[in-house]
PDB file of C-alpha atoms in Angstrom:
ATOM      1  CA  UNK A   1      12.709   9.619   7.559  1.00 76.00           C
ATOM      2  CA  UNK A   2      10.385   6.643   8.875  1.00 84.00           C
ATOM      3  CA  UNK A   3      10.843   3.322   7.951  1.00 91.00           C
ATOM      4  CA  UNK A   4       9.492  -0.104   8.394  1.00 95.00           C
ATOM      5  CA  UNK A   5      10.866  -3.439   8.505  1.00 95.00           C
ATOM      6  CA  UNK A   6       9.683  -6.908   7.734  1.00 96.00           C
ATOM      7  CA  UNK A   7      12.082  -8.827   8.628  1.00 95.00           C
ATOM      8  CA  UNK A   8      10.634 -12.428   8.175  1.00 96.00           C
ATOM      9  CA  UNK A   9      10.087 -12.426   4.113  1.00 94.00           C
ATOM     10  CA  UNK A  10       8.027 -15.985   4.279  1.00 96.00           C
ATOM     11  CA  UNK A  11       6.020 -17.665   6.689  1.00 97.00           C
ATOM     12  CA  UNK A  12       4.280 -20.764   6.900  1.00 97.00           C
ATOM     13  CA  UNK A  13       1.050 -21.940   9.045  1.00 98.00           C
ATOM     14  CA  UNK A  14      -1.082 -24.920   9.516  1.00 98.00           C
ATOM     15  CA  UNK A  15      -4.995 -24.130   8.702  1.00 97.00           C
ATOM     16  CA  UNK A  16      -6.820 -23.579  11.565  1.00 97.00           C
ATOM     17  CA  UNK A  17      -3.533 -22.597  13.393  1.00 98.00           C
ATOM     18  CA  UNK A  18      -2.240 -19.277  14.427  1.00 98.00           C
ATOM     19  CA  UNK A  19       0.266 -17.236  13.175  1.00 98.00           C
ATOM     20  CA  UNK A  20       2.671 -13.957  14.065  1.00 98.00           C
ATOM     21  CA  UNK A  21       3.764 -11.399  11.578  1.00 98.00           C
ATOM     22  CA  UNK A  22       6.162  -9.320  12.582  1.00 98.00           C
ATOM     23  CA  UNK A  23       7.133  -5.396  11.818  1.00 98.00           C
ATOM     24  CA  UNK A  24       9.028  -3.058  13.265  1.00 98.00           C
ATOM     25  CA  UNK A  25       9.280   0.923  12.248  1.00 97.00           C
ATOM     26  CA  UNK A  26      11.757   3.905  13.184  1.00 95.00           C
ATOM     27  CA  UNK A  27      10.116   6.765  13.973  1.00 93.00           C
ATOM     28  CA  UNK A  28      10.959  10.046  15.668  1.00 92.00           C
ATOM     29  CA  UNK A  29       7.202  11.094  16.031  1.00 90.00           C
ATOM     30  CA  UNK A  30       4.949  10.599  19.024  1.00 89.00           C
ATOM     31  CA  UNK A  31       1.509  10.687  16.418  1.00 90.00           C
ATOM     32  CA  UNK A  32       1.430   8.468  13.958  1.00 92.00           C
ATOM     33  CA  UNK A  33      -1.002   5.451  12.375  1.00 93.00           C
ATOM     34  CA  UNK A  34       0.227   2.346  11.589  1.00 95.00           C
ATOM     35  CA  UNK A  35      -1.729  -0.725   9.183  1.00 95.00           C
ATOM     36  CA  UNK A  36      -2.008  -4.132   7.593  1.00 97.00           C
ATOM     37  CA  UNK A  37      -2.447  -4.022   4.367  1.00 95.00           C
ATOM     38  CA  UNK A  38      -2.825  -7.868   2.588  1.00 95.00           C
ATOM     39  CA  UNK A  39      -1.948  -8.294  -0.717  1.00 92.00           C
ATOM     40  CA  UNK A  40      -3.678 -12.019  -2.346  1.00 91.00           C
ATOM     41  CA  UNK A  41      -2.305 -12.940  -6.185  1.00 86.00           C
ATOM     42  CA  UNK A  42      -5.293 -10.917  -7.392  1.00 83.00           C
ATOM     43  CA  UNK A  43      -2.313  -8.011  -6.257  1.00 84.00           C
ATOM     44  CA  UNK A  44      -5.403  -5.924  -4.963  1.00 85.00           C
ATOM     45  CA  UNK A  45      -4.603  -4.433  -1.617  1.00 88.00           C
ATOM     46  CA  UNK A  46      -7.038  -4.997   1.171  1.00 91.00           C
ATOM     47  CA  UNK A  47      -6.545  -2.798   4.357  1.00 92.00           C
ATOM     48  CA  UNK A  48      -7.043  -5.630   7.253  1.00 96.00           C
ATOM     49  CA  UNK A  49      -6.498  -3.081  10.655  1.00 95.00           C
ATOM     50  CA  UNK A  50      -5.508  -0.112  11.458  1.00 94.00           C
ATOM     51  CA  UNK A  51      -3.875   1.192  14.998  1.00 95.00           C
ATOM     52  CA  UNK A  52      -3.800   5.051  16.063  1.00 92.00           C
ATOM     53  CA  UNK A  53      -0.584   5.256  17.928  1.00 92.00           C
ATOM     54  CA  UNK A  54      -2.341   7.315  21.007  1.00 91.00           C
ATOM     55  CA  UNK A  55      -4.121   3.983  21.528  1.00 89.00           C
ATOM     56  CA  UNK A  56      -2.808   1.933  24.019  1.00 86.00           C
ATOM     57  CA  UNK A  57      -5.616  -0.744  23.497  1.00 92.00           C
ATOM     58  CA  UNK A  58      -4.662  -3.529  20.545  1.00 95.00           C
ATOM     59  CA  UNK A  59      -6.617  -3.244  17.740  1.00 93.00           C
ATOM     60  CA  UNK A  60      -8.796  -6.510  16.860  1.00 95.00           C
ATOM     61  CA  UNK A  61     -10.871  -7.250  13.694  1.00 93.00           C
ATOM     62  CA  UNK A  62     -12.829 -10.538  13.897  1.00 95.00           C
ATOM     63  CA  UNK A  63      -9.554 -13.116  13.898  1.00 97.00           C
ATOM     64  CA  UNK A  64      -6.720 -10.675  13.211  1.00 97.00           C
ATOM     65  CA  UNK A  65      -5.208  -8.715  16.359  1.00 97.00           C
ATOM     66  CA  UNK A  66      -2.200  -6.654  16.515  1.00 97.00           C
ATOM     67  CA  UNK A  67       0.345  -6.504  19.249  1.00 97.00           C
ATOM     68  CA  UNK A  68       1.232  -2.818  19.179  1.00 97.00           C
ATOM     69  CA  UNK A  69       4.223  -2.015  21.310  1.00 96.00           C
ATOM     70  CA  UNK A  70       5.342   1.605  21.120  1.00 95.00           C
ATOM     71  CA  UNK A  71       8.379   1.966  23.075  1.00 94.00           C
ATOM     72  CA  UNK A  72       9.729  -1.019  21.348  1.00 96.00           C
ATOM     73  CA  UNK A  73       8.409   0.519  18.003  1.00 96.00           C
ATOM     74  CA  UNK A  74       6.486  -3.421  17.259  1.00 97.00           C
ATOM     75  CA  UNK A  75       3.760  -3.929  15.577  1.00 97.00           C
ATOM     76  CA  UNK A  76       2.844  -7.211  14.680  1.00 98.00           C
ATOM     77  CA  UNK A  77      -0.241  -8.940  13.257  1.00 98.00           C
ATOM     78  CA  UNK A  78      -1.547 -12.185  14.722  1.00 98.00           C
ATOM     79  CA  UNK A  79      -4.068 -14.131  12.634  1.00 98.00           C
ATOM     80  CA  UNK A  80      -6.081 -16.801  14.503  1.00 98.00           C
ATOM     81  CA  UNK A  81      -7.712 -20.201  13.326  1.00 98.00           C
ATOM     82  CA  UNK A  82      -5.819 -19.597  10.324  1.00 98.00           C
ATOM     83  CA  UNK A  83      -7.752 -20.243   6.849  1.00 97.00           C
ATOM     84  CA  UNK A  84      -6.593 -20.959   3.316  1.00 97.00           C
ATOM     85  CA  UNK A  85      -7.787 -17.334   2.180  1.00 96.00           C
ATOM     86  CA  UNK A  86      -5.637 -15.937   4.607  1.00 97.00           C
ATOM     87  CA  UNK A  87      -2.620 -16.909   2.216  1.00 97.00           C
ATOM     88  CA  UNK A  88      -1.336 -13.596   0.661  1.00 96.00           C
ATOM     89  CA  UNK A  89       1.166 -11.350   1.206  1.00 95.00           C
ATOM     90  CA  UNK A  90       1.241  -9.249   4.200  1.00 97.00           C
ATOM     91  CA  UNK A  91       2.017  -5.593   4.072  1.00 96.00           C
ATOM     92  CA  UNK A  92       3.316  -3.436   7.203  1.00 97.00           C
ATOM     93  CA  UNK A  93       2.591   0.435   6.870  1.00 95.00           C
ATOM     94  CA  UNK A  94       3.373   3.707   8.741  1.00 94.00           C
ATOM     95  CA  UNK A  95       1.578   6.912   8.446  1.00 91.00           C
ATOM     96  CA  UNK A  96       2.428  10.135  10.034  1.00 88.00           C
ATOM     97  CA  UNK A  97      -0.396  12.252  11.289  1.00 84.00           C
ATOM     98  CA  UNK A  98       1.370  15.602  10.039  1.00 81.00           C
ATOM     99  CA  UNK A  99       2.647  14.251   6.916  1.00 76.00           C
ATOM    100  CA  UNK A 100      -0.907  12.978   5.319  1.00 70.00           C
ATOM    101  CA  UNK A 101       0.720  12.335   1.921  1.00 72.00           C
ATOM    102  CA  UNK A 102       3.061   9.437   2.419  1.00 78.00           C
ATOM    103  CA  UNK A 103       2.220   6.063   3.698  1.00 87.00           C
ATOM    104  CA  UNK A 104       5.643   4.061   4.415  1.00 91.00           C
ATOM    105  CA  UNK A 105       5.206   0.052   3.177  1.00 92.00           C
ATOM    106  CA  UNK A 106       7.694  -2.374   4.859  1.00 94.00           C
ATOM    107  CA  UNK A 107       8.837  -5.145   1.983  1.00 92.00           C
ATOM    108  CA  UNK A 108       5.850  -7.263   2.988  1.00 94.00           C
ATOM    109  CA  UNK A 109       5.587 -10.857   4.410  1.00 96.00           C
ATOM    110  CA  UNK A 110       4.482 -13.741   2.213  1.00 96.00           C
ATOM    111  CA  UNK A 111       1.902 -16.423   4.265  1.00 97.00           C
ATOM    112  CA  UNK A 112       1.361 -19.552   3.500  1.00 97.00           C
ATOM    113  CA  UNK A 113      -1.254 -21.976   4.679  1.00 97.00           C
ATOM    114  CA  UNK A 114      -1.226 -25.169   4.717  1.00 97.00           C
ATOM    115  CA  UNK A 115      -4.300 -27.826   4.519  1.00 93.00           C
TER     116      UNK A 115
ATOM    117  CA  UNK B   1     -19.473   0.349  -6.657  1.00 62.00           C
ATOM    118  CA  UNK B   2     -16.298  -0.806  -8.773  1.00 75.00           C
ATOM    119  CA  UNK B   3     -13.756   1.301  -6.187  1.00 91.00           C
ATOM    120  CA  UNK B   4     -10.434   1.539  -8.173  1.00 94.00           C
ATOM    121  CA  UNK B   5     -10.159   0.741 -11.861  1.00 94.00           C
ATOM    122  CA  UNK B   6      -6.497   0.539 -13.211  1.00 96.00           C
ATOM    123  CA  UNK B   7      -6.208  -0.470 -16.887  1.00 96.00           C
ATOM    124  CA  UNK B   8      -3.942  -1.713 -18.681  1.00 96.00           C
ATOM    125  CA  UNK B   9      -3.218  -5.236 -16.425  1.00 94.00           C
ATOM    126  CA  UNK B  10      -0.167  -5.890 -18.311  1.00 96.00           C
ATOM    127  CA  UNK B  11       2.024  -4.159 -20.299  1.00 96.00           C
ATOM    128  CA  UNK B  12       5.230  -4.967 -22.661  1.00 97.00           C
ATOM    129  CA  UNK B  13       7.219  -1.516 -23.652  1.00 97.00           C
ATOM    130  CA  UNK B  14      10.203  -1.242 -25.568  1.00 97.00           C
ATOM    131  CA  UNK B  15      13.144   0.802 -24.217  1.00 97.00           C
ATOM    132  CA  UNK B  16      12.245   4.950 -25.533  1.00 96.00           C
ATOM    133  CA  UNK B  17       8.251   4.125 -25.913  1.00 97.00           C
ATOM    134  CA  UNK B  18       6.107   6.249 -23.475  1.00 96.00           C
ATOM    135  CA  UNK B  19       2.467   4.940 -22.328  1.00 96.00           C
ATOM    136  CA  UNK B  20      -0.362   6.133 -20.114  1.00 97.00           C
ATOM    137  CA  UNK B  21      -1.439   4.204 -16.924  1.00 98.00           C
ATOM    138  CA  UNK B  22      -5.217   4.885 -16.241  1.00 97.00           C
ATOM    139  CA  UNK B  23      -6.653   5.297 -13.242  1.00 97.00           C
ATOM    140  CA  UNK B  24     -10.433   6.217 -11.986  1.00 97.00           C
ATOM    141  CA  UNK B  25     -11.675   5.844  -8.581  1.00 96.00           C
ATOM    142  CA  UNK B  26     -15.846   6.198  -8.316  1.00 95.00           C
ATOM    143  CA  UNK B  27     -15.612   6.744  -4.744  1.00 93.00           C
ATOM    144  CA  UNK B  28     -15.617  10.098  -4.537  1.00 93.00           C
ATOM    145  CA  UNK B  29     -11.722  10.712  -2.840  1.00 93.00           C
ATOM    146  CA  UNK B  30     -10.081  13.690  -2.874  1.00 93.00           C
ATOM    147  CA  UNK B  31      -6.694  11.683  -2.632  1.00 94.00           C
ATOM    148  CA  UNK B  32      -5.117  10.009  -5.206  1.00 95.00           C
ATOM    149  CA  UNK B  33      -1.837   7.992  -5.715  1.00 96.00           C
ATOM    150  CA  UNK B  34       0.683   6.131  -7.538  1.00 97.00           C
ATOM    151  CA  UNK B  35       3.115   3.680  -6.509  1.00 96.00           C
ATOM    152  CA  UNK B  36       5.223   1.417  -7.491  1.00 96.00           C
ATOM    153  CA  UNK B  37       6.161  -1.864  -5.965  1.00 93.00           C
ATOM    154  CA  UNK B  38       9.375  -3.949  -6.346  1.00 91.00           C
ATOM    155  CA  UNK B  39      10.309  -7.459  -5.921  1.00 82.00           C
ATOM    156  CA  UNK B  40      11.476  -7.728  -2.123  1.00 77.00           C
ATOM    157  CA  UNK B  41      10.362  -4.188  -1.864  1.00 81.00           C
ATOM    158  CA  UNK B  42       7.463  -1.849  -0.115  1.00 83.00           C
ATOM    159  CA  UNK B  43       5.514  -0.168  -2.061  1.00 91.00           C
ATOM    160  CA  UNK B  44       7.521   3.659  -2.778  1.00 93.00           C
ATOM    161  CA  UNK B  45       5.439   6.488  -3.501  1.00 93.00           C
ATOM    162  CA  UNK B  46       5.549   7.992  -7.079  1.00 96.00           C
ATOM    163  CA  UNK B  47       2.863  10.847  -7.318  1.00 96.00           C
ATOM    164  CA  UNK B  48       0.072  11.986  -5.282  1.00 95.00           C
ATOM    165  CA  UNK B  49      -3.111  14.103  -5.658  1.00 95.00           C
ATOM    166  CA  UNK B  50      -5.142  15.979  -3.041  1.00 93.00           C
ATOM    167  CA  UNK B  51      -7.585  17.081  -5.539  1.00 93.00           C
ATOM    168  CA  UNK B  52      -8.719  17.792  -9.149  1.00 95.00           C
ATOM    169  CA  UNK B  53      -5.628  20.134 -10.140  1.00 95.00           C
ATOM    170  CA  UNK B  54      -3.252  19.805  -7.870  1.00 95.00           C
ATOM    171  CA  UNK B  55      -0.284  17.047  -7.673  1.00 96.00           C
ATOM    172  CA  UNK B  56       2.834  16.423  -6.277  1.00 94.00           C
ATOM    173  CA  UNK B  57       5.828  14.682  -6.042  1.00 95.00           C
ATOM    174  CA  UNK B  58       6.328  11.511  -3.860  1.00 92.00           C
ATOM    175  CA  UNK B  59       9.315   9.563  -3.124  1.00 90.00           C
ATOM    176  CA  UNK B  60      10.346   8.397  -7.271  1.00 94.00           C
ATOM    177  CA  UNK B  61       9.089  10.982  -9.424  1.00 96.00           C
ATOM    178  CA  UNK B  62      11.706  10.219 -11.892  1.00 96.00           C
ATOM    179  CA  UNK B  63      10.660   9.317 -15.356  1.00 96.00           C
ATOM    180  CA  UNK B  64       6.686  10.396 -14.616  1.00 97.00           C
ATOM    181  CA  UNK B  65       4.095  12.614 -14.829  1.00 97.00           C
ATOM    182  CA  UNK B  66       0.501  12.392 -13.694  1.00 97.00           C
ATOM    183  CA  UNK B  67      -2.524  14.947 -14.249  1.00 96.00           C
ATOM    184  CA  UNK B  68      -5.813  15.471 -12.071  1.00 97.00           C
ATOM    185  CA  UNK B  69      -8.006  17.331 -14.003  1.00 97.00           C
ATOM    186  CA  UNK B  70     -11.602  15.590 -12.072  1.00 97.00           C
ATOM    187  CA  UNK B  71     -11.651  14.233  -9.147  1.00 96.00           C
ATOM    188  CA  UNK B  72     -12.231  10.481 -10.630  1.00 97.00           C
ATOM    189  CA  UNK B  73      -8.636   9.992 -12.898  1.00 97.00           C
ATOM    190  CA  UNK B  74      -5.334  10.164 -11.998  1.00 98.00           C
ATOM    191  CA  UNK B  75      -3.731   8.841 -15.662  1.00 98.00           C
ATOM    192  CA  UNK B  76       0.062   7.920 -14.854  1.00 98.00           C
ATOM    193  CA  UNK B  77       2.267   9.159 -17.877  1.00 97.00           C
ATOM    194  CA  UNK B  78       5.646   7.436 -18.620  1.00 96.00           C
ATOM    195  CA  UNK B  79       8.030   9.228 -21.280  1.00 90.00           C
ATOM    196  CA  UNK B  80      11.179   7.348 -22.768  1.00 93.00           C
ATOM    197  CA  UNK B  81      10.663   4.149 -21.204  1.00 95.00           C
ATOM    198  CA  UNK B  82      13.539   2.494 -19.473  1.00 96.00           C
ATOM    199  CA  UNK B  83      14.273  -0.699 -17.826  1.00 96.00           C
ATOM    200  CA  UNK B  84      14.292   0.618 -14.375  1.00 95.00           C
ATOM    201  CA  UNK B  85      10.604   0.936 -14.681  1.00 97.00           C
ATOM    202  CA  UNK B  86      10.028  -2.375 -15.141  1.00 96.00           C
ATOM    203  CA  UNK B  87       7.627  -3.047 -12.027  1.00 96.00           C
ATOM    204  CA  UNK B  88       4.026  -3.117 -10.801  1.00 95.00           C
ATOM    205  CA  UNK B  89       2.325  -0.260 -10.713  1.00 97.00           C
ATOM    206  CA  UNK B  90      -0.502   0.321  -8.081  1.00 95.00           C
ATOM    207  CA  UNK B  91      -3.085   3.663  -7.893  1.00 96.00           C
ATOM    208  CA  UNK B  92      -4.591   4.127  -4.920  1.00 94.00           C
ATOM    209  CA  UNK B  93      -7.112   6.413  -3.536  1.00 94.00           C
ATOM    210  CA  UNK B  94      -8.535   7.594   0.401  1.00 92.00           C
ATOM    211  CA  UNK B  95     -10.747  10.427   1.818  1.00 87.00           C
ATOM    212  CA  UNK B  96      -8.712  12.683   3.262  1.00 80.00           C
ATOM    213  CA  UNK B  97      -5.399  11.153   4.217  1.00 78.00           C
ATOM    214  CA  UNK B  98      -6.355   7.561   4.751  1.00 77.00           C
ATOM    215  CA  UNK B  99      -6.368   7.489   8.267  1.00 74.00           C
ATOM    216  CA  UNK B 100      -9.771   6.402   9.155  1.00 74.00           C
ATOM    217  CA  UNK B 101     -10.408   3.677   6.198  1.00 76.00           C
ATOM    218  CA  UNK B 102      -7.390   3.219   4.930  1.00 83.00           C
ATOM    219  CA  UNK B 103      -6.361   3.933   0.912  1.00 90.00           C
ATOM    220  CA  UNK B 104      -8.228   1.707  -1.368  1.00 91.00           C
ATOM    221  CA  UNK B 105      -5.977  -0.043  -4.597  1.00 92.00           C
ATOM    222  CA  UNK B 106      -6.342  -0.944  -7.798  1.00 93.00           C
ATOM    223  CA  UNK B 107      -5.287  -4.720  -8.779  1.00 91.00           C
ATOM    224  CA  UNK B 108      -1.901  -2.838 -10.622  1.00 93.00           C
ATOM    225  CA  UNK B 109      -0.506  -3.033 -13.461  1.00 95.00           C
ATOM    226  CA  UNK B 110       2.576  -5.182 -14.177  1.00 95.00           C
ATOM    227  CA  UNK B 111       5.167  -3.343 -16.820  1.00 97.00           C
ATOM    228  CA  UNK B 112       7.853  -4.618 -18.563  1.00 97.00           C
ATOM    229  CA  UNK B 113      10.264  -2.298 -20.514  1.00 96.00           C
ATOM    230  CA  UNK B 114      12.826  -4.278 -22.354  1.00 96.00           C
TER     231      UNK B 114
END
């Protein structure tokens, strides 16, 4: 069975600075998906990227890129210029591409940014 | 376009009381599902739904049962409440299987059983 780790549970940043969330998965599959999901106190979950695993380009929206390192099974989210809104937690996920029912959520990464 | 509506927000049960957890999605998804997310925890999958009338079992079916009968609710049922299901309870939804936009969630419900 997949599964992901978070293995930094809090995480601070200056505003405007940047910051590195890490995750790592276990996998025995060569197709897969992998996402950032961020989770603000409203508890709504907001998908922030997405990376398809026969990609070897990083995914980038606007100031959050990913470093996506398959052999090493890495995939971590770096968040530039860092803003207060960013605070929230941060959610790792794995999806198979044959198994389309089961997304796998790490334990999540809490950010905090400081003014 | 109000995406996914979960209702109640919060919820107090005592120990043996059962309750429905609503969920409608206005999106038009095929896919629905239910999780449930613990302190320190990812989010572990309860139910799922690939369309009106058919549902399955996900990672913690224990203690639940869900319906589809149209393709906008996916109601969560909980019989005999216990304290294990104290947590926060999340519906989700996604065309097909998520991959291109994700699953979109509701803001959860928090549930106490005491």
């Amino acid at each position: 069975a997949q599964t992901v780790t978070q293995s930094q549970p809090e995480m601070s940043v200056q505003e405007a600075e940047t910051v590195t969330l890490s995750c790592t998965y276990d996998t025995s599959e060569s197709d897969y998906y992998l996402f950032w999901y961020k989770q603000p106190p409203s508890r709504q979950m907001i998908l922030v990227i997405r990376q398809e695993a026969y990609k070897q380009q990083n995914a980038t929206e606007n100031r959050f890129s990913v470093n996506f390192q398959k052999a090493a099974k890495s995939f971590s989210l770096k968040i530039s210029d860092s803003q207060l809104g960013d605070a929230a937690m941060y959610f790792c996920a794995y999806r198979s591409a044959m198994v389309r029912n089961k997304l796998v959520f790490g334990a999540g990464t809490i950010l905090r940014v400081k003014s | 376009n109000a995406g996914v509506t979960q209702t109640p927000k919060f919820r107090i049960l005592k120990i043996g009381q059962s309750m429905t957890l609503q969920c409608t999605q206005d999106m038009n998804h095929n896919y629905m599902y239910w999780y449930r997310q613990d302190p320190g925890m990812g989010l572990k999958l309860i139910y799922y739904s690939v369309g009106a009338g058919i549902t399955d079992k996900g990672e913690v079916p224990n203690g639940y049962n869900v319906s589809r009968s149209t393709t906008e609710d996916f109601p969560l049922r909980l019989e005999l409440a216990a304290p294990s299901q104290t947590s926060v309870y999340f519906c989700a939804s996604s065309y097909g299987g998520g991959l291109i936009y994700g699953y979109t969630f509701g803001s959860g419900t928090r549930l106490t059983v005491v």
